[in-house]
mmCIF file of C-alpha atoms in Angstrom:
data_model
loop_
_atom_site.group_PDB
_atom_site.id
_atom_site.type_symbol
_atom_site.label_atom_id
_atom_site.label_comp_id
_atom_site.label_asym_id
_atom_site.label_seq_id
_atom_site.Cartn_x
_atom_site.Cartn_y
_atom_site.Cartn_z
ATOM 1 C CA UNK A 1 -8.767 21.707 -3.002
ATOM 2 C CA UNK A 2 -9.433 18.679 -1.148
ATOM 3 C CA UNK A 3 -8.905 19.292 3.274
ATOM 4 C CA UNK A 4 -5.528 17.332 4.084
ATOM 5 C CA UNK A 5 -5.704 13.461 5.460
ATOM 6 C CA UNK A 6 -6.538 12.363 8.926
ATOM 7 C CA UNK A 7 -3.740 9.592 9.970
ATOM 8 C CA UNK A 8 -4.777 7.045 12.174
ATOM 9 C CA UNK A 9 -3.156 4.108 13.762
ATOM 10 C CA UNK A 10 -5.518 0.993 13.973
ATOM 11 C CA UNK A 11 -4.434 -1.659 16.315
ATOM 12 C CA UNK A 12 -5.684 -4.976 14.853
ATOM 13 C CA UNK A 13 -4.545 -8.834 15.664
ATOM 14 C CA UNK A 14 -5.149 -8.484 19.263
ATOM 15 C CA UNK A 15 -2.858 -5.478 19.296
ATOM 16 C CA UNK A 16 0.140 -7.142 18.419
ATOM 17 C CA UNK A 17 -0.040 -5.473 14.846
ATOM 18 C CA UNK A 18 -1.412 -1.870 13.003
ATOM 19 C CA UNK A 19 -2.732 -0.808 9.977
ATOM 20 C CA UNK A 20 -2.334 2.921 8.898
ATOM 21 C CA UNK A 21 -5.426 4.666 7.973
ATOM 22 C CA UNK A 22 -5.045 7.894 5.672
ATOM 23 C CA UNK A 23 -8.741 9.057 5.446
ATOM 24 C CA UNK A 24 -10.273 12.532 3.644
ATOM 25 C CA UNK A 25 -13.411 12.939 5.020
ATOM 26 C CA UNK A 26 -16.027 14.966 2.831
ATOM 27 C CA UNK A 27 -16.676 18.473 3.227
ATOM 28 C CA UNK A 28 -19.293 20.014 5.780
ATOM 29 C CA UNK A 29 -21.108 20.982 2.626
ATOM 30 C CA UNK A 30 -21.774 16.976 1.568
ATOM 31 C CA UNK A 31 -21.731 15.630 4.688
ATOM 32 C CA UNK A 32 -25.410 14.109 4.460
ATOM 33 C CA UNK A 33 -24.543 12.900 1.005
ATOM 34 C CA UNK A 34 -24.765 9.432 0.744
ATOM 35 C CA UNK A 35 -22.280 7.864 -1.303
ATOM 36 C CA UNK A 36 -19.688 4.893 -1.559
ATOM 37 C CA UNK A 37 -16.552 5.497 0.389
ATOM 38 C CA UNK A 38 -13.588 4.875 -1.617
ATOM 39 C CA UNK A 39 -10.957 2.512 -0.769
ATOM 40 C CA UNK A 40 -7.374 2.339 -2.020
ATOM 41 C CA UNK A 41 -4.844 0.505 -1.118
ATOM 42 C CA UNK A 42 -1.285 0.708 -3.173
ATOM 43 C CA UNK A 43 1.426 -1.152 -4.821
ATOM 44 C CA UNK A 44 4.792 -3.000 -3.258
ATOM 45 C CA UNK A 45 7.094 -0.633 -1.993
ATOM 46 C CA UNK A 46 5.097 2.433 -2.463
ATOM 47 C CA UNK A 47 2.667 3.708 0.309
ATOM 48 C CA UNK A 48 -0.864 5.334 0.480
ATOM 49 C CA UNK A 49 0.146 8.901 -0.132
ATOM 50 C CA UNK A 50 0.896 7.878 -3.356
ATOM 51 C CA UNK A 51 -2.722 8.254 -4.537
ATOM 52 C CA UNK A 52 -2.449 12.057 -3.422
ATOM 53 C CA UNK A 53 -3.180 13.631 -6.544
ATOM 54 C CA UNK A 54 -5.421 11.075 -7.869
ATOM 55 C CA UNK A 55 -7.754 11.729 -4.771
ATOM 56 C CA UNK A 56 -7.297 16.049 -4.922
ATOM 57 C CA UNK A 57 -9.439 15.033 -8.366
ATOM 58 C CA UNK A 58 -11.910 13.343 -6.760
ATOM 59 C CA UNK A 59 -15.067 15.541 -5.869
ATOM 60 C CA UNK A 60 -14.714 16.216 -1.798
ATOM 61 C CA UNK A 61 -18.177 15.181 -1.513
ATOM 62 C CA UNK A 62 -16.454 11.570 -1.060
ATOM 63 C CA UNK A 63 -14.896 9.753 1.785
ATOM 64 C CA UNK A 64 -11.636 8.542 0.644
ATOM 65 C CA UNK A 65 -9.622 5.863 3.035
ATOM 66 C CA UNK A 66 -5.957 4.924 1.948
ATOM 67 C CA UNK A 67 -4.872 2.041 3.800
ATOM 68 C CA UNK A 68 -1.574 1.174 4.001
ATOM 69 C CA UNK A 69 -0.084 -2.798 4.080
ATOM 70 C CA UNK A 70 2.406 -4.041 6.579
ATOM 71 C CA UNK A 71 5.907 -2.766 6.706
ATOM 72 C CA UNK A 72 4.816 0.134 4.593
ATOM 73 C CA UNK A 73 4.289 3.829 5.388
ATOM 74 C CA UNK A 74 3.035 4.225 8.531
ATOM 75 C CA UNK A 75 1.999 0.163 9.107
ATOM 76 C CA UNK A 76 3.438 -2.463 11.315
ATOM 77 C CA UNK A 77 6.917 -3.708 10.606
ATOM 78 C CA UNK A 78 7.623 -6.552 11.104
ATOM 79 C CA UNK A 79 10.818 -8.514 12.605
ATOM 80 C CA UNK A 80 11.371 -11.473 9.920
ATOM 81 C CA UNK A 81 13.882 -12.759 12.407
ATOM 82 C CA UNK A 82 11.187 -13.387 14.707
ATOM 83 C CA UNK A 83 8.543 -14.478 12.147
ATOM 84 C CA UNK A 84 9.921 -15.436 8.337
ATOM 85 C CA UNK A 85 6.078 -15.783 7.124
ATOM 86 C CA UNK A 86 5.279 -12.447 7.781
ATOM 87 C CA UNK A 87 5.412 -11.037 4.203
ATOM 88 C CA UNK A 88 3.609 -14.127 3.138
ATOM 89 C CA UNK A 89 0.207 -12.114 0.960
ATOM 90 C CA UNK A 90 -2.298 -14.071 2.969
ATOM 91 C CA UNK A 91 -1.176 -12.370 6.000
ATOM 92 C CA UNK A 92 -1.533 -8.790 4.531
ATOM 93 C CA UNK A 93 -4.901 -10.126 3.064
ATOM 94 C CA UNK A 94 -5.931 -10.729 6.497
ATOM 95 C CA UNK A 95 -4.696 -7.418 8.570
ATOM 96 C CA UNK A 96 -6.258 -5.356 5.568
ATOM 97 C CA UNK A 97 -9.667 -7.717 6.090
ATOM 98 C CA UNK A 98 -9.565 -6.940 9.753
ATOM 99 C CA UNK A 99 -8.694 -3.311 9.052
ATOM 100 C CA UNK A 100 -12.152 -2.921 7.016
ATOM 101 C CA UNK A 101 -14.088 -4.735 9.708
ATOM 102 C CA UNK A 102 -13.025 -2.407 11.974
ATOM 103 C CA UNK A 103 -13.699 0.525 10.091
ATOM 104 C CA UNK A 104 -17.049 -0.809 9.369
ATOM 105 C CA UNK A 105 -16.008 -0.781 5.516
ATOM 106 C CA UNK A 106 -19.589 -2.101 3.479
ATOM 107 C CA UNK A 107 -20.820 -1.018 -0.340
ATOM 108 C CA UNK A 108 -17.498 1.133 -0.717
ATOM 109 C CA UNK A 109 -15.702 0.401 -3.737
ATOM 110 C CA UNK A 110 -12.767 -0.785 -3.632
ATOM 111 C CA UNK A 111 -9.417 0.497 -5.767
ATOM 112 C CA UNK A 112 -6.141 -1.599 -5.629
ATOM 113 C CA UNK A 113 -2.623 -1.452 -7.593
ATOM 114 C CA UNK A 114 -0.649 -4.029 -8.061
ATOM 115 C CA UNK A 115 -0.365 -5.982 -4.971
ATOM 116 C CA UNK A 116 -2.840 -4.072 -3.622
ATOM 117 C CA UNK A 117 -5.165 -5.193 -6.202
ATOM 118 C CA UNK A 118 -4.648 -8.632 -4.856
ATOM 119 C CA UNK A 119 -5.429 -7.921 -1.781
ATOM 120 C CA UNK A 120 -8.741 -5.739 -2.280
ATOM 121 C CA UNK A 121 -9.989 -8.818 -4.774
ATOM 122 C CA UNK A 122 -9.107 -11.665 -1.864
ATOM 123 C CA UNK A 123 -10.917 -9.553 0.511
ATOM 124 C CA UNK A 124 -14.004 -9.203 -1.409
ATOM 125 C CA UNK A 125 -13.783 -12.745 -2.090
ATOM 126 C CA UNK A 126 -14.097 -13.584 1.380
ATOM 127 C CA UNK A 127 -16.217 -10.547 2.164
ATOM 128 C CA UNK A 128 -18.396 -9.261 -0.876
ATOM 129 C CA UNK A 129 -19.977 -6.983 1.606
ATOM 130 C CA UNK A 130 -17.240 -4.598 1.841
ATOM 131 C CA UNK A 131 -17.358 -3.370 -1.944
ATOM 132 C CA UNK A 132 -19.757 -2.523 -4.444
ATOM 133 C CA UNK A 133 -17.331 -2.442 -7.290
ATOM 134 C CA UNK A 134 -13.591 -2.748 -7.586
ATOM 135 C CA UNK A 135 -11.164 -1.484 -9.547
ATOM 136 C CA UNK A 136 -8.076 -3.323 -9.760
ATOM 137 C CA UNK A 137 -5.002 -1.605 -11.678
ATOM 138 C CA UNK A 138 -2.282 -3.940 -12.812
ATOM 139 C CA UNK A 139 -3.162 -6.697 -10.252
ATOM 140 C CA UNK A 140 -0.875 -9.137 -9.289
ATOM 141 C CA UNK A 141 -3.384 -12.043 -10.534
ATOM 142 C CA UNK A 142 -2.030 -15.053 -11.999
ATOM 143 C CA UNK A 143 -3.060 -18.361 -12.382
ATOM 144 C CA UNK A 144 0.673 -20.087 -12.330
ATOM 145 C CA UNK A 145 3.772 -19.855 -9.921
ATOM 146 C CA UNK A 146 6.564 -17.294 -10.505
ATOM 147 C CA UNK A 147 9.585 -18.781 -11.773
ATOM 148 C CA UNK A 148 11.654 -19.148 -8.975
ATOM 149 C CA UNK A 149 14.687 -17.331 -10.995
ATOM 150 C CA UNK A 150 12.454 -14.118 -10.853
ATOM 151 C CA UNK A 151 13.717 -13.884 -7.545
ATOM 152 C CA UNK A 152 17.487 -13.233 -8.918
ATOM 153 C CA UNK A 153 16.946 -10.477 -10.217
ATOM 154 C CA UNK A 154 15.057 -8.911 -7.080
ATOM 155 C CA UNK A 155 18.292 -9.590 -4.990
ATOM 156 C CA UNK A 156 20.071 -6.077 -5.598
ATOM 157 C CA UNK A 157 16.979 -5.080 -3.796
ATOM 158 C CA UNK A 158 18.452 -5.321 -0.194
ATOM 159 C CA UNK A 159 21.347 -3.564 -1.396
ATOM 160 C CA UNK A 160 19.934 -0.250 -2.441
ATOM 161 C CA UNK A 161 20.676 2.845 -0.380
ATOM 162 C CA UNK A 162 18.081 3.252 2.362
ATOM 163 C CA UNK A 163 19.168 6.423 4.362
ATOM 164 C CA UNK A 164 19.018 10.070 3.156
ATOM 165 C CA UNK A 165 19.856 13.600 4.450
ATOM 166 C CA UNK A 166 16.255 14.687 4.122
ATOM 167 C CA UNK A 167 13.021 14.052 1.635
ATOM 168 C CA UNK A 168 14.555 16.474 -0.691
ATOM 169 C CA UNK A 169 17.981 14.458 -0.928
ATOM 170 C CA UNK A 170 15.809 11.164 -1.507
ATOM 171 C CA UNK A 171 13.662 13.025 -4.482
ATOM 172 C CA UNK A 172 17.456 14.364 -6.021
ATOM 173 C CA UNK A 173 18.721 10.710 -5.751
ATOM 174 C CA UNK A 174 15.930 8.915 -7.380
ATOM 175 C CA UNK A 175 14.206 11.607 -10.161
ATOM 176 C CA UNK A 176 16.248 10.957 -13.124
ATOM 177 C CA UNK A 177 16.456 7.197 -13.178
ATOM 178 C CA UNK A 178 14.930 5.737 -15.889
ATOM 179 C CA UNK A 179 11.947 3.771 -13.667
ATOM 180 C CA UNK A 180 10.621 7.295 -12.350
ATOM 181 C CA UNK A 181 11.175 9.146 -15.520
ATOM 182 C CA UNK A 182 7.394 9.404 -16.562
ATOM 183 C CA UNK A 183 5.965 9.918 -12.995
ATOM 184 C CA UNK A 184 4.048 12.554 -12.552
ATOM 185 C CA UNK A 185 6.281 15.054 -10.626
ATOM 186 C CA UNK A 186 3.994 16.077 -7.629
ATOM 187 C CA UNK A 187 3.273 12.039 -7.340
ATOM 188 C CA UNK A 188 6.962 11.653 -7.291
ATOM 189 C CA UNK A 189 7.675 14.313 -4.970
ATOM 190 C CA UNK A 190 4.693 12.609 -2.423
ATOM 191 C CA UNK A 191 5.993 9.149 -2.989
ATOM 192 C CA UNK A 192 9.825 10.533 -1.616
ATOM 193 C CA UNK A 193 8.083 12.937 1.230
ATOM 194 C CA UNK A 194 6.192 10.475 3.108
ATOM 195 C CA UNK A 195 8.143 7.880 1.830
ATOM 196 C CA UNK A 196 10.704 8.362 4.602
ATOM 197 C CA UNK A 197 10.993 9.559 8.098
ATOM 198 C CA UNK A 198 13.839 11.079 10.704
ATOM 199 C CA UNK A 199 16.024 7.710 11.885
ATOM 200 C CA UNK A 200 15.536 6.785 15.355
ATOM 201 C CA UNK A 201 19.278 5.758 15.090
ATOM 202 C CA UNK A 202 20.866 7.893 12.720
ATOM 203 C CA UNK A 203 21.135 11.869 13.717
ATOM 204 C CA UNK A 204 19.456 14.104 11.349
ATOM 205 C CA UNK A 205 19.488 10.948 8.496
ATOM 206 C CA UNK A 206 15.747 9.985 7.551
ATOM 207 C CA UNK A 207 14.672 6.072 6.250
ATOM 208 C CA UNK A 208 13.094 4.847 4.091
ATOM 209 C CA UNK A 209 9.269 3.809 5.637
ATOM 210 C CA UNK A 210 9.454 0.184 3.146
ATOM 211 C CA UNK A 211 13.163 -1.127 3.996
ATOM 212 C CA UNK A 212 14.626 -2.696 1.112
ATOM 213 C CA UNK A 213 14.625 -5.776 3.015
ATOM 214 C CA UNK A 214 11.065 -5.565 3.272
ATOM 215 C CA UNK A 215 10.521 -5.014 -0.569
ATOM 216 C CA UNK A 216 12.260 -8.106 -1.336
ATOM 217 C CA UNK A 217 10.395 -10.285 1.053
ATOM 218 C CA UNK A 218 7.099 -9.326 -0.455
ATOM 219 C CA UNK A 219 8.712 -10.317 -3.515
ATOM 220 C CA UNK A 220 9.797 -13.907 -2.216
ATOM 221 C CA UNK A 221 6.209 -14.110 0.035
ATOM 222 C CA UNK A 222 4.485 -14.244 -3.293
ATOM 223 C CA UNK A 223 7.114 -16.724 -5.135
ATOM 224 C CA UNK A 224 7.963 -19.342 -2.430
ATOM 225 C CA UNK A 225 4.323 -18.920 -0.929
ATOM 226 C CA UNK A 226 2.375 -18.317 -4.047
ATOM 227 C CA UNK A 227 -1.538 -18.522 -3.606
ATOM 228 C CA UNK A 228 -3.047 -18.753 -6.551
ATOM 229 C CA UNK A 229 -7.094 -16.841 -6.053
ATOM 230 C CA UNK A 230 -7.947 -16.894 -9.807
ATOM 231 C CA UNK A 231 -10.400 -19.901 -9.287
ATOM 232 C CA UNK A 232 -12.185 -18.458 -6.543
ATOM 233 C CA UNK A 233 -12.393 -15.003 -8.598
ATOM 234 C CA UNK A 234 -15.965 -16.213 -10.357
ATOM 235 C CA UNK A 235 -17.000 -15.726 -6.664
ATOM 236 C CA UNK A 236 -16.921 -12.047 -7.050
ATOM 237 C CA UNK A 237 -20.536 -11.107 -7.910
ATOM 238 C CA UNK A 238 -19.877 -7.576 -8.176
ATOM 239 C CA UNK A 239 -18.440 -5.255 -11.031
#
């Protein structure tokens, strides 16, 4: 069994924003071991605990970092009041990019689902440095616009229920619907633990860490703002 992740807050933008690092380090046995770090970084709406039982498989003589994007988990949330473009992709392309400078990120390899496959591929596109390889699952990749209807059926988004008695009352709530059906259950169970935290509002009531307002704006960043990176993908020289 793998030791448990370090959390740490990394101020980034001049301080005016933060990225959430979830790192494993190795063991004291492979310490001197020389291999790639891996990096992951996960999917709309989900967070970087979510890769919890993917990384427990992973041999502990590997660094594993877990970043997490912008008003996810742990990460800066923004007001959209203040600053509509926030959930535009680019900008989570570049706090991740600054995120790996930071960290001195170079020859890792770099994992991504989803949206976070787009933004570990637009990183290495401006940075091959940073990764060796990548492995994008289900990347958000395309080489036209959304239809702008897909964004009807994302409205119920803002209406879900965002508040819960506890972790446990979230996991009840959500575990028999038909999208989490074939989770696996200890993912499932991670994805609802750290998914929320204790209200500072609210006594004894814990939110949700990705507001559902949140989810749906990543969803109309990428459709009103769409930035298409398939031409510049024959850039990438690496697997």
């Amino acid at each position: 069994m793998r030791s448990l992740p370090e959390l740490t807050i990394l101020p980034i933008q001049d301080n005016s924003s933060h990225v959430a690092v979830w790192r494993w380090k190795k063991s004291e046995k492979n310490v001197s071991k020389d291999l790639p770090v891996l990096v992951f970084v996960h999917a709309t709406g989900f967070h970087a605990r979510c890769w919890d039982e993917i990384i427990e498989k992973i041999p502990d003589e590997r660094e594993c970092i877990c970043l997490e994007l912008r008003g996810h988990g742990r990460s800066f949330k923004p007001d959209l009041k203040k600053d509509p473009t926030a959930l535009r992709w680019d900008r989570d392309v570049n706090d991740i990019f600054q995120a790996l400078t930071l960290l001195g990120i170079k020859g890792a390899i770099g994992i991504g689902h989803s949206m976070g496959g787009y933004v570990i591929a637009s990183c290495t596109i401006q940075q091959q440095s940073f990764f060796s390889k990548i492995i994008l699952v289900d990347p958000v990749i395309y080489p036209f616009r959304p239809n702008p209807r897909f964004l009807d059926s994302v409205e119920g988004i803002v209406r879900r229920v965002s508040e819960f008695d506890s972790p446990q009352h979230f996991l009840e709530r959500i575990k028999s619907r038909s999208n989490y059906e074939n989770w696996n259950p200890k993912v499932l169970e991670k994805y609802c633990y750290y998914g929320v935290a204790q209200s500072e509002t609210s006594n004894n009531k814990y939110q949700l860490l990705c507001p559902p307002s949140v989810e749906q704006g990543y969803y109309k960043g990428y459709t009103e703002s769409f930035l298409d990176i398939t031409p510049k993908l024959k850039q990438i020289s690496i697997p």
